[in-house]
XYZ file of C-alpha atoms in Angstrom:
694
model
C -15.242 -8.364 6.399
C -13.409 -5.785 8.157
C -9.772 -5.569 7.201
C -6.607 -5.178 9.048
C -3.810 -3.180 7.259
C -0.195 -3.570 7.863
C 3.205 -1.883 6.164
C 5.559 -4.072 8.399
C 6.017 -8.179 9.755
C 4.344 -6.966 13.170
C 1.503 -9.428 13.225
C 1.295 -12.579 15.135
C -1.236 -15.291 14.556
C -2.662 -17.679 17.041
C -2.155 -21.338 15.936
C -2.425 -23.262 19.137
C -5.800 -24.924 19.367
C -6.726 -26.786 22.160
C -9.588 -29.376 22.985
C -11.557 -26.890 25.641
C -11.661 -24.394 22.304
C -13.132 -26.562 19.805
C -15.433 -28.459 21.718
C -16.993 -24.250 22.756
C -17.026 -23.451 19.340
C -20.705 -25.293 18.532
C -22.746 -28.281 19.516
C -22.609 -30.814 16.629
C -25.406 -33.565 15.936
C -24.945 -37.161 17.015
C -26.135 -38.955 14.136
C -24.700 -39.477 10.954
C -27.829 -38.686 9.074
C -31.110 -36.512 9.295
C -32.914 -39.348 6.368
C -32.189 -37.568 3.692
C -30.628 -39.771 0.738
C -27.744 -38.170 -0.720
C -26.968 -38.561 -4.501
C -25.845 -42.079 -5.751
C -23.134 -42.246 -8.262
C -22.628 -46.008 -10.010
C -19.664 -45.238 -11.855
C -17.439 -42.273 -12.336
C -15.408 -41.054 -15.545
C -11.871 -39.917 -14.461
C -10.217 -37.804 -17.604
C -6.316 -38.755 -17.683
C -5.691 -37.198 -21.113
C -8.332 -34.546 -22.162
C -8.273 -31.357 -24.107
C -11.073 -29.454 -21.948
C -10.835 -25.976 -23.826
C -9.220 -23.101 -21.034
C -10.251 -25.493 -18.060
C -7.442 -27.784 -17.958
C -5.430 -29.512 -21.220
C -3.013 -32.861 -21.057
C -2.871 -34.104 -24.458
C -1.376 -37.361 -25.916
C -0.665 -38.195 -29.695
C -1.387 -42.236 -28.391
C -2.729 -44.410 -25.291
C -0.794 -47.928 -24.945
C -2.142 -50.094 -22.857
C -2.111 -53.371 -21.681
C -2.877 -56.343 -18.615
C -1.640 -58.995 -17.020
C -5.591 -60.597 -18.282
C -6.661 -60.550 -21.531
C -7.702 -57.123 -23.050
C -10.895 -56.714 -24.775
C -11.334 -54.145 -27.798
C -14.349 -52.828 -28.440
C -17.056 -49.848 -28.898
C -18.849 -47.773 -27.030
C -22.422 -46.560 -28.321
C -25.321 -45.020 -26.799
C -26.894 -48.750 -25.718
C -24.263 -50.857 -25.233
C -20.637 -52.124 -25.727
C -19.850 -53.678 -28.598
C -16.520 -56.133 -28.054
C -14.657 -56.170 -31.284
C -12.261 -58.371 -30.493
C -9.593 -60.041 -27.872
C -6.246 -58.690 -27.299
C -4.513 -61.050 -25.380
C -2.091 -59.398 -22.927
C 0.389 -57.837 -25.146
C 0.458 -54.227 -25.521
C -2.466 -52.316 -27.603
C -1.902 -48.764 -28.954
C -4.505 -46.006 -30.028
C -4.115 -43.082 -32.474
C -6.926 -41.059 -33.620
C -6.756 -41.151 -37.380
C -6.350 -37.465 -38.062
C -3.366 -35.483 -39.694
C 0.415 -36.516 -38.964
C 4.149 -35.574 -39.850
C 5.758 -38.735 -41.625
C 9.757 -37.463 -41.041
C 10.899 -40.527 -42.511
C 10.214 -43.522 -44.646
C 13.237 -45.478 -44.540
C 14.794 -49.273 -44.691
C 16.721 -48.952 -42.085
C 15.925 -49.436 -38.842
C 18.082 -47.822 -36.511
C 17.941 -44.325 -38.508
C 13.881 -44.196 -38.133
C 14.885 -44.835 -34.480
C 17.205 -42.093 -34.103
C 14.727 -39.308 -35.624
C 11.998 -41.080 -33.403
C 14.326 -40.568 -30.254
C 15.445 -37.140 -31.637
C 12.239 -36.040 -31.299
C 10.881 -37.600 -28.056
C 14.013 -35.738 -27.140
C 12.449 -31.921 -28.083
C 9.088 -32.587 -26.753
C 7.152 -34.860 -30.176
C 5.130 -37.910 -29.818
C 7.327 -39.615 -32.445
C 6.033 -43.446 -33.454
C 7.558 -45.966 -35.576
C 5.405 -48.363 -37.782
C 6.242 -51.203 -40.342
C 4.866 -51.739 -43.780
C 5.979 -53.375 -47.113
C 6.280 -52.114 -50.157
C 7.393 -53.825 -53.446
C 8.914 -56.971 -50.655
C 10.803 -55.285 -48.599
C 10.136 -53.778 -45.096
C 9.797 -49.599 -44.813
C 9.894 -48.323 -40.818
C 7.998 -45.083 -41.447
C 8.610 -42.263 -38.448
C 5.276 -40.217 -37.788
C 5.172 -37.306 -35.464
C 2.335 -35.851 -33.409
C -1.878 -35.656 -33.609
C -3.378 -32.797 -35.919
C -6.671 -31.750 -36.348
C -6.392 -29.839 -39.701
C -3.102 -30.239 -42.220
C -2.313 -26.761 -41.500
C -1.390 -27.525 -38.276
C 0.201 -30.686 -39.352
C 2.439 -28.393 -42.127
C 3.504 -25.552 -39.579
C 4.693 -29.362 -37.041
C 6.322 -29.990 -40.094
C 8.296 -27.083 -41.102
C 9.883 -26.608 -37.405
C 10.720 -30.722 -37.243
C 12.432 -30.370 -41.194
C 14.184 -26.852 -39.697
C 15.818 -28.250 -36.877
C 19.454 -28.846 -37.679
C 19.455 -32.367 -35.632
C 16.667 -33.652 -37.338
C 17.336 -32.558 -40.688
C 21.021 -34.170 -40.328
C 19.377 -37.532 -39.150
C 17.366 -37.450 -41.706
C 19.938 -37.078 -44.724
C 18.184 -37.412 -48.145
C 14.898 -38.606 -46.919
C 11.970 -36.284 -47.379
C 9.440 -35.421 -45.277
C 5.579 -35.478 -46.039
C 1.734 -35.080 -44.313
C -0.349 -38.544 -43.822
C -4.438 -37.811 -43.295
C -7.350 -40.072 -42.518
C -8.628 -39.634 -46.217
C -8.100 -43.679 -47.343
C -9.824 -45.889 -49.953
C -11.674 -49.570 -48.467
C -12.594 -52.598 -50.400
C -13.651 -55.998 -49.728
C -14.940 -57.518 -46.513
C -13.134 -60.887 -44.979
C -13.728 -62.828 -41.839
C -10.636 -62.812 -40.435
C -7.423 -60.233 -40.139
C -5.182 -62.745 -42.168
C -7.822 -62.917 -45.172
C -7.846 -59.088 -45.210
C -4.042 -59.088 -45.018
C -3.488 -60.988 -47.762
C -4.974 -58.229 -49.940
C -3.261 -55.860 -48.372
C -0.183 -57.805 -50.139
C -1.632 -57.528 -53.594
C -0.993 -53.405 -52.680
C 1.941 -53.213 -51.048
C 3.812 -55.151 -54.036
C 2.483 -52.532 -55.911
C 4.257 -49.864 -53.376
C 1.369 -48.545 -52.558
C 0.385 -48.253 -48.548
C -2.669 -50.862 -47.310
C -3.510 -51.891 -44.310
C -6.214 -54.141 -42.500
C -9.022 -52.803 -40.909
C -11.588 -53.735 -38.637
C -15.645 -52.579 -39.269
C -17.248 -54.561 -36.750
C -16.402 -57.911 -34.579
C -15.172 -60.071 -37.067
C -14.795 -58.129 -40.158
C -12.619 -56.686 -41.706
C -11.635 -54.385 -44.588
C -8.770 -53.371 -46.088
C -7.961 -49.277 -46.263
C -5.632 -48.079 -49.359
C -3.208 -44.924 -48.475
C -3.211 -42.209 -45.852
C -4.307 -39.086 -48.061
C -4.038 -35.519 -46.383
C -5.945 -33.668 -49.113
C -7.940 -35.004 -52.045
C -5.511 -34.206 -54.630
C -3.374 -37.132 -53.107
C -6.233 -39.069 -52.672
C -7.530 -38.870 -56.175
C -3.415 -39.634 -57.383
C -3.534 -42.915 -54.788
C -7.296 -43.807 -56.711
C -5.095 -43.806 -60.015
C -2.517 -45.975 -58.800
C -4.656 -48.507 -56.519
C -6.658 -48.851 -59.471
C -4.312 -50.696 -61.766
C -3.363 -53.442 -58.994
C -4.653 -56.692 -60.496
C -6.406 -58.672 -58.949
C -7.427 -56.173 -56.270
C -11.013 -55.759 -54.635
C -13.199 -52.382 -56.302
C -12.719 -49.395 -53.616
C -14.558 -46.474 -52.689
C -13.705 -43.476 -50.681
C -13.842 -44.772 -46.724
C -16.076 -43.539 -44.872
C -14.821 -42.007 -41.641
C -18.158 -40.815 -39.737
C -18.717 -44.315 -39.138
C -16.792 -46.855 -36.437
C -13.353 -48.421 -37.309
C -10.444 -49.575 -36.101
C -7.435 -49.039 -39.181
C -4.335 -51.533 -38.068
C -0.927 -50.584 -37.981
C 2.461 -53.055 -37.081
C 3.992 -50.985 -34.275
C 7.735 -50.916 -33.261
C 7.725 -48.341 -30.747
C 6.976 -50.269 -27.977
C 9.611 -52.895 -28.513
C 12.266 -50.901 -29.904
C 13.312 -52.932 -32.277
C 12.796 -53.876 -36.037
C 11.942 -57.273 -34.886
C 8.975 -57.248 -32.753
C 5.582 -55.528 -33.322
C 2.637 -54.685 -31.617
C -0.462 -53.396 -32.977
C -1.798 -49.782 -33.273
C -5.208 -49.451 -34.332
C -6.435 -45.645 -35.163
C -10.081 -45.216 -34.860
C -11.909 -41.933 -36.590
C -12.189 -38.805 -35.377
C -15.940 -38.331 -35.163
C -18.168 -39.818 -32.827
C -16.347 -43.685 -32.306
C -15.527 -43.915 -28.770
C -13.266 -47.076 -27.979
C -13.620 -49.472 -25.535
C -10.815 -51.278 -23.238
C -11.590 -53.219 -20.916
C -10.232 -56.823 -18.893
C -12.010 -59.563 -16.962
C -9.342 -60.112 -15.076
C -8.899 -57.893 -11.825
C -5.438 -57.176 -12.393
C -6.153 -53.960 -14.091
C -5.602 -52.153 -17.008
C -1.921 -50.309 -17.223
C -1.685 -47.299 -19.281
C 2.331 -46.275 -20.690
C 1.290 -42.831 -21.416
C 0.349 -42.044 -18.007
C 3.223 -42.849 -15.731
C 2.731 -46.674 -16.599
C -0.143 -46.252 -14.064
C -2.277 -49.722 -13.398
C -6.437 -48.590 -13.106
C -9.303 -50.702 -12.260
C -12.278 -50.774 -14.445
C -12.245 -49.895 -18.266
C -10.809 -47.341 -20.885
C -12.273 -45.524 -22.916
C -10.896 -43.851 -25.787
C -12.321 -41.019 -27.818
C -11.856 -37.169 -29.510
C -12.592 -34.689 -27.520
C -12.096 -30.865 -28.858
C -10.117 -32.481 -31.846
C -7.475 -34.521 -29.623
C -7.463 -37.371 -28.122
C -9.343 -38.143 -24.892
C -8.483 -41.294 -22.301
C -11.545 -41.474 -19.575
C -11.396 -44.117 -17.174
C -15.070 -45.312 -16.341
C -14.697 -47.248 -13.188
C -16.967 -47.851 -9.518
C -17.349 -45.434 -7.874
C -16.074 -46.802 -4.549
C -13.230 -47.744 -6.258
C -11.979 -44.395 -7.342
C -12.073 -43.934 -3.674
C -9.954 -46.355 -2.981
C -6.864 -44.507 -4.405
C -7.385 -40.864 -3.775
C -7.983 -41.331 -0.578
C -3.967 -42.318 0.256
C -3.019 -40.245 -2.632
C -4.255 -37.234 -0.736
C -3.914 -38.148 2.978
C -1.350 -40.080 4.573
C -2.225 -44.330 4.731
C -0.778 -43.730 8.579
C -2.957 -41.699 9.687
C -5.627 -42.169 12.240
C -8.677 -43.792 11.164
C -10.713 -41.182 11.939
C -9.193 -38.850 9.858
C -9.159 -41.063 6.630
C -12.640 -41.600 7.079
C -13.182 -37.958 6.936
C -11.370 -37.652 3.807
C -13.263 -40.569 2.218
C -16.234 -38.623 2.502
C -14.819 -35.146 1.695
C -13.682 -36.954 -1.629
C -16.941 -38.777 -2.109
C -19.025 -35.591 -1.932
C -16.557 -33.411 -3.743
C -16.302 -35.605 -6.475
C -20.182 -35.316 -6.196
C -20.797 -31.817 -6.283
C -18.891 -31.573 -9.639
C -21.666 -33.712 -11.620
C -19.743 -33.800 -15.268
C -17.285 -31.244 -15.110
C -15.126 -32.563 -18.065
C -17.843 -32.772 -20.852
C -17.396 -36.869 -21.211
C -15.895 -37.025 -17.324
C -16.702 -36.114 -13.862
C -13.002 -34.776 -12.543
C -9.954 -35.177 -13.966
C -7.158 -36.945 -11.951
C -5.329 -34.252 -10.971
C -5.244 -31.680 -7.906
C -7.523 -29.677 -10.219
C -10.198 -32.519 -9.032
C -8.665 -34.727 -6.608
C -5.203 -37.078 -7.429
C -6.588 -40.256 -8.728
C -3.096 -42.495 -9.351
C -4.813 -46.116 -9.635
C -3.904 -49.777 -8.058
C -0.801 -49.333 -7.096
C -1.393 -46.413 -4.945
C -4.061 -48.463 -2.869
C -3.299 -48.911 0.954
C -5.710 -51.256 3.416
C -5.905 -48.328 6.265
C -7.507 -46.112 3.175
C -9.341 -49.188 1.678
C -10.761 -49.404 5.166
C -11.934 -45.731 5.587
C -13.999 -45.790 2.434
C -15.795 -48.904 2.906
C -16.955 -47.788 6.423
C -18.181 -44.657 4.983
C -19.871 -46.143 1.956
C -22.049 -43.915 0.604
C -21.695 -41.357 3.138
C -22.156 -37.524 1.986
C -21.879 -34.568 3.290
C -25.136 -32.488 2.277
C -25.983 -28.571 2.848
C -29.731 -28.185 2.096
C -30.438 -31.285 0.225
C -27.284 -31.411 -2.368
C -23.350 -32.485 -1.822
C -21.314 -30.246 -0.908
C -18.194 -28.870 -2.824
C -16.064 -30.580 -0.104
C -13.049 -28.600 -0.178
C -9.581 -29.605 1.370
C -6.344 -28.195 1.758
C -3.360 -30.232 3.236
C -2.909 -27.309 5.952
C -4.362 -24.229 7.283
C -1.558 -22.823 9.446
C -3.675 -22.847 12.338
C -7.113 -20.561 10.882
C -8.905 -22.379 7.990
C -9.348 -19.388 5.566
C -13.427 -18.089 4.870
C -14.047 -18.548 1.559
C -14.485 -14.973 0.698
C -10.645 -14.707 1.556
C -9.860 -16.769 -1.136
C -11.912 -16.650 -4.041
C -14.214 -13.111 -3.184
C -17.616 -15.255 -3.022
C -19.228 -16.622 0.333
C -20.301 -19.924 1.097
C -22.349 -20.710 3.739
C -20.420 -24.544 4.640
C -16.793 -23.191 4.148
C -16.429 -20.760 7.513
C -12.756 -19.650 9.133
C -12.468 -21.681 11.944
C -9.460 -22.561 13.920
C -6.927 -25.407 13.061
C -5.020 -28.293 15.616
C -2.448 -28.414 12.348
C 0.846 -28.388 14.675
C 1.298 -32.105 13.793
C 3.308 -30.669 10.303
C 5.729 -29.634 13.026
C 6.363 -33.251 15.338
C 10.515 -33.457 15.540
C 11.430 -30.467 13.778
C 14.343 -28.627 14.613
C 15.006 -24.969 15.206
C 16.929 -22.821 13.409
C 18.750 -19.807 13.895
C 19.078 -16.741 12.484
C 22.548 -15.270 13.074
C 24.756 -12.844 10.949
C 28.136 -13.999 10.234
C 31.128 -12.297 9.863
C 31.075 -11.037 6.449
C 27.987 -9.376 7.460
C 25.242 -11.410 5.925
C 22.508 -12.860 7.457
C 21.105 -16.589 7.040
C 20.216 -19.826 8.717
C 21.670 -22.617 10.944
C 20.674 -25.426 12.028
C 20.561 -24.773 15.991
C 22.666 -28.578 16.469
C 25.750 -26.882 14.246
C 26.180 -24.659 16.555
C 26.995 -24.097 20.575
C 26.425 -21.868 22.804
C 30.098 -19.323 23.753
C 27.940 -17.503 26.963
C 28.517 -14.248 25.362
C 26.828 -11.723 24.064
C 27.463 -8.654 22.404
C 27.529 -4.966 22.658
C 23.807 -4.654 21.525
C 22.700 -7.579 24.285
C 22.484 -10.364 21.309
C 23.640 -14.017 21.843
C 27.202 -14.694 20.161
C 27.256 -18.961 19.152
C 29.527 -20.537 17.689
C 30.279 -23.185 14.578
C 30.373 -26.999 15.859
C 31.636 -28.628 13.024
C 33.062 -27.743 9.470
C 31.461 -26.920 6.389
C 28.597 -25.459 7.814
C 26.137 -24.281 5.797
C 24.330 -20.791 6.195
C 21.083 -20.508 4.190
C 18.701 -18.370 3.044
C 15.435 -19.903 4.556
C 15.717 -22.534 7.370
C 15.032 -25.678 5.333
C 17.299 -27.991 3.739
C 17.415 -26.942 -0.096
C 20.557 -27.604 -1.723
C 19.129 -25.660 -5.144
C 19.341 -22.850 -3.940
C 22.781 -20.650 -3.571
C 24.245 -20.883 -0.037
C 24.496 -17.002 2.095
C 27.725 -18.581 3.244
C 30.023 -21.806 4.608
C 31.485 -21.595 7.600
C 34.420 -23.255 9.376
C 34.286 -24.583 12.997
C 35.103 -22.253 15.658
C 33.436 -19.471 13.338
C 31.424 -17.345 16.068
C 28.230 -15.856 14.484
C 25.444 -13.029 16.339
C 21.885 -14.683 17.233
C 19.215 -11.868 16.060
C 16.378 -14.864 15.832
C 15.220 -17.995 15.169
C 12.102 -20.464 13.635
C 11.243 -23.857 13.243
C 12.260 -26.012 10.716
C 9.822 -24.461 7.535
C 7.534 -27.189 7.042
C 3.185 -27.547 6.072
C 2.203 -25.796 9.282
C 5.181 -22.328 9.326
C 7.282 -21.614 6.730
C 9.873 -18.568 5.404
C 10.513 -17.533 2.391
C 12.994 -15.437 0.654
C 14.582 -12.942 0.358
C 13.662 -11.657 -2.657
C 14.854 -8.884 -4.825
C 12.589 -5.985 -6.591
C 13.532 -7.315 -9.994
C 11.850 -11.512 -9.177
C 8.596 -9.796 -7.543
C 8.261 -7.839 -10.042
C 8.158 -10.133 -12.445
C 6.119 -12.849 -10.819
C 3.551 -10.117 -9.745
C 3.998 -8.240 -13.566
C 4.157 -5.336 -12.150
C 5.642 -2.716 -14.363
C 8.429 -0.492 -12.044
C 10.614 -0.966 -9.921
C 8.723 -2.148 -6.059
C 9.382 -0.098 -3.202
C 7.218 -0.977 -0.979
C 4.867 -4.007 -0.381
C 1.297 -3.897 1.810
C -1.097 -5.542 2.788
C -5.027 -6.323 3.656
C -5.733 -9.481 5.920
C -8.912 -10.603 6.268
C -10.455 -12.618 9.851
C -8.032 -15.461 9.317
C -5.071 -13.840 8.445
C -4.959 -14.483 5.123
C -3.993 -11.732 2.719
C -7.278 -10.210 0.999
C -5.604 -7.119 -1.121
C -1.895 -6.114 -1.987
C -0.486 -2.916 -3.029
C 2.957 -2.404 -4.077
C 3.804 1.821 -3.875
C 0.894 2.182 -2.158
C -1.039 1.206 -5.613
C -3.443 -1.700 -5.302
C -2.079 -5.027 -6.674
C -4.990 -6.019 -8.764
C -6.377 -9.897 -9.107
C -9.230 -12.061 -10.140
C -8.726 -13.426 -6.639
C -7.035 -13.153 -3.169
C -5.934 -16.186 -3.753
C -3.573 -15.368 -6.636
C -1.409 -13.595 -4.489
C 0.601 -16.583 -3.815
C 1.832 -16.765 -7.357
C 1.805 -13.239 -7.558
C 4.413 -13.080 -4.825
C 6.772 -16.049 -6.478
C 4.672 -18.901 -5.555
C 4.256 -18.739 -1.674
C 2.391 -22.159 0.293
C -0.436 -20.359 1.041
C -2.151 -16.473 1.565
C -1.492 -16.630 5.518
C 1.777 -14.509 5.104
C 3.709 -11.368 6.891
C 4.889 -9.300 5.369
C 9.285 -8.233 6.354
C 9.991 -4.948 4.149
C 14.021 -5.586 4.647
C 14.009 -1.716 3.289
C 11.302 -0.157 5.803
C 11.689 1.813 8.534
C 11.861 5.505 9.912
C 15.133 7.957 10.128
C 14.677 10.659 13.383
C 17.655 13.427 12.383
C 19.744 15.321 14.643
C 17.123 18.181 14.106
C 14.214 16.547 14.665
C 13.262 15.941 11.107
C 12.644 12.255 10.147
C 13.215 10.662 6.673
C 11.278 7.640 6.241
C 12.746 4.691 3.512
C 12.759 3.424 0.968
C 10.216 6.346 0.196
C 13.266 8.414 0.233
C 15.974 7.480 -1.419
C 20.133 8.541 -1.501
C 22.759 7.162 0.620
C 22.516 5.986 3.868
C 25.156 6.153 5.425
C 25.968 3.566 8.600
C 27.981 4.519 12.006
C 29.627 1.388 13.074
C 30.976 0.447 16.724
C 34.696 1.982 15.695
C 32.888 5.192 15.333
C 33.294 5.004 11.622
C 30.897 5.594 8.762
C 30.241 3.690 5.872
C 27.860 3.018 3.049
C 26.314 -0.008 3.588
C 23.919 -2.537 1.137
C 23.399 -4.479 5.001
C 22.934 -3.501 8.675
C 20.986 -4.004 11.594
C 18.613 -1.757 13.251
C 18.111 -2.149 17.216
C 14.675 -1.383 18.541
C 12.973 0.274 21.510
C 12.937 -3.526 22.998
C 15.955 -4.723 22.683
C 15.393 -6.723 19.597
C 17.562 -6.804 16.335
C 16.418 -6.437 13.306
C 18.391 -7.000 10.095
C 17.688 -4.176 7.490
C 18.908 -3.291 3.486
C 19.642 -0.051 2.464
C 18.298 -1.992 -1.065
C 13.993 -2.839 -0.533
C 14.036 -6.966 -0.264
C 11.301 -8.957 0.859
C 10.531 -11.719 3.394
C 7.223 -13.669 3.688
C 7.115 -15.269 6.714
C 3.908 -17.763 6.615
C 1.569 -20.481 8.106
C -0.061 -22.965 6.146
C -0.387 -25.064 2.600
C -2.800 -24.819 0.277
C -6.099 -22.319 0.138
C -7.140 -23.278 3.624
C -10.633 -23.747 2.386
C -12.843 -26.367 4.256
C -11.311 -29.371 5.862
C -7.213 -29.082 6.905
C -6.219 -32.219 6.355
C -3.165 -32.234 9.456
C -6.486 -30.678 11.712
C -8.132 -33.418 10.817
C -5.281 -35.793 11.939
C -5.154 -33.300 15.144
C -8.790 -33.823 16.035
C -9.048 -37.813 14.964
C -5.867 -38.149 17.843
C -8.201 -36.182 20.323
C -10.997 -38.703 19.931
C -13.302 -37.038 17.349
C -14.860 -39.187 14.651
C -15.077 -38.156 11.154
C -18.652 -37.070 11.658
C -17.412 -34.506 14.562
C -14.625 -33.916 12.193
C -16.917 -33.172 8.959
C -18.893 -30.891 10.644
C -16.570 -29.368 12.384
C -14.517 -28.168 8.816
C -18.091 -27.849 7.296
C -20.607 -25.060 8.767
C -23.986 -26.885 8.821
C -23.914 -29.639 7.451
C -25.458 -33.509 7.315
C -23.996 -36.589 6.387
C -26.098 -38.617 4.759
C -26.298 -41.719 3.070
C -26.739 -43.020 -0.593
């Protein structure tokens, strides 16, 4: 692929696409299928929490489920799901039986609650449980989920050294708990097991009911973090009169150790069950008979179809939602595309999402996908809309295929008028991911123009067009003079309302400004960002010295495929990373405005290039005086005025939002509004594919 090099903002991208041009690109098949069957997936597994090494990490120490229908709790084995108990409609919490920090054990619930709240405020994962000892209720504050005692010890040192927590703890002592228990007895009910627990509680020893299989309980004593603590526990427990004989608990087989949790209610009077399961191969299965779904408190309180599998994976809790594949798409499509859009665009999104998920395989070890943009956004039942559900149902089982396999149906919000070739983003060619014109202009519908103006202080910024009137006059170089028509007019760095960024200026009514440029309000089709200083870009790019010049090489779609700082290559693994290196740009389809870049002709015919050549720059004003200035304005040969700076600053004028490869969502909407169906849309954006039924 040939590359074009530019040093200043002097390139214009074509963004208008006509229906006639689209029709001239290729001839598409009329039928959605060539007869080959797409692979079938009945149920999909979506990771809501998982530690997938370097690929993705989202961890939680607990998972709290509830439902408007009764929850069923069991174990999933290689051959079946075993139902162990029915939990009802109340919340049920789960945690890995591993190492934790016990920050407090106190009879004062308010103290426990205060410590818990402070830990949560500092980013920890505090849980309050109730345990009975010697006839009294104690409230235990536990923090974290750690795979080793050493990790838990490190965490304990951190928490106890925090002055705010230490002051709340007072004389309370922190310690470690772990997954080492003593176990004894076999009981037909939880209440029978609890009556034996009371024997140990009366002697001041921690003990818990534990479910070993459906209808069979045991008593687990203690939660030791090491063999020494377990040995001491054995000695003390052996002295309890009437207690069953005890053995070391087998943590290699499934169990559910039951604690009474106060965290959910936030009160001393109300507890809910909290089950700890061993960190080995145990897979807890949570399901419901009803259609109301299962709510997961730790994932924003979202409610999901299907069932939940809770396990330990890579030493951390994993929560996987398993549900029918097509029902997964009921949430994905409205999470990825506005449900109000044209039905054929929604159908194209449904086929793209279905194809993308099939392409992933078990991309997260124990799950096909996760619920974020790393895979596809999946937000559960609450985001489902009738229009998008209809689109999924209308295309049920339809998959985009290339050479007999599902394609990686990549999509992005807006291609900025031209989609990217895969080589421009990731450096490798994919036959069905080629660059095509894209009708993305709907993102700009109804937006106002913003005028880039020079204000009386000499600074430059943007003002929305409705806040300015034309005076009918021009200044000495022919630029229009505008006037503010209201008080408190805000002058902004970029053509968009963003009150988190400091203003350039604020002007009174009747203030005259000079127009030098105009842009439509920044949107997903086109945008302006900056100016960024050398220091700002040095930090985001990781460059080791001051940035004086910034240049780019462009691919066939107008996206940046290479960059140079001060003439030296800014290397990166993939061109898509230039978005991040330049401070987080919406896309790589951008031009660079180097505000300090110009060539000055001297009186003796010599030229000086800035900023390559340093030194003080003196500007002669219309009044004949010269002065050193940080901002100035250059009149070009064609009569346009350019805002310039003495010290290097960099503006980015760009197009599109996202990587730009594959289907453009705004482009799909544009094609649908032109009358094209979902098959055409898919085959337009994915070169050479067929649409096959499962």
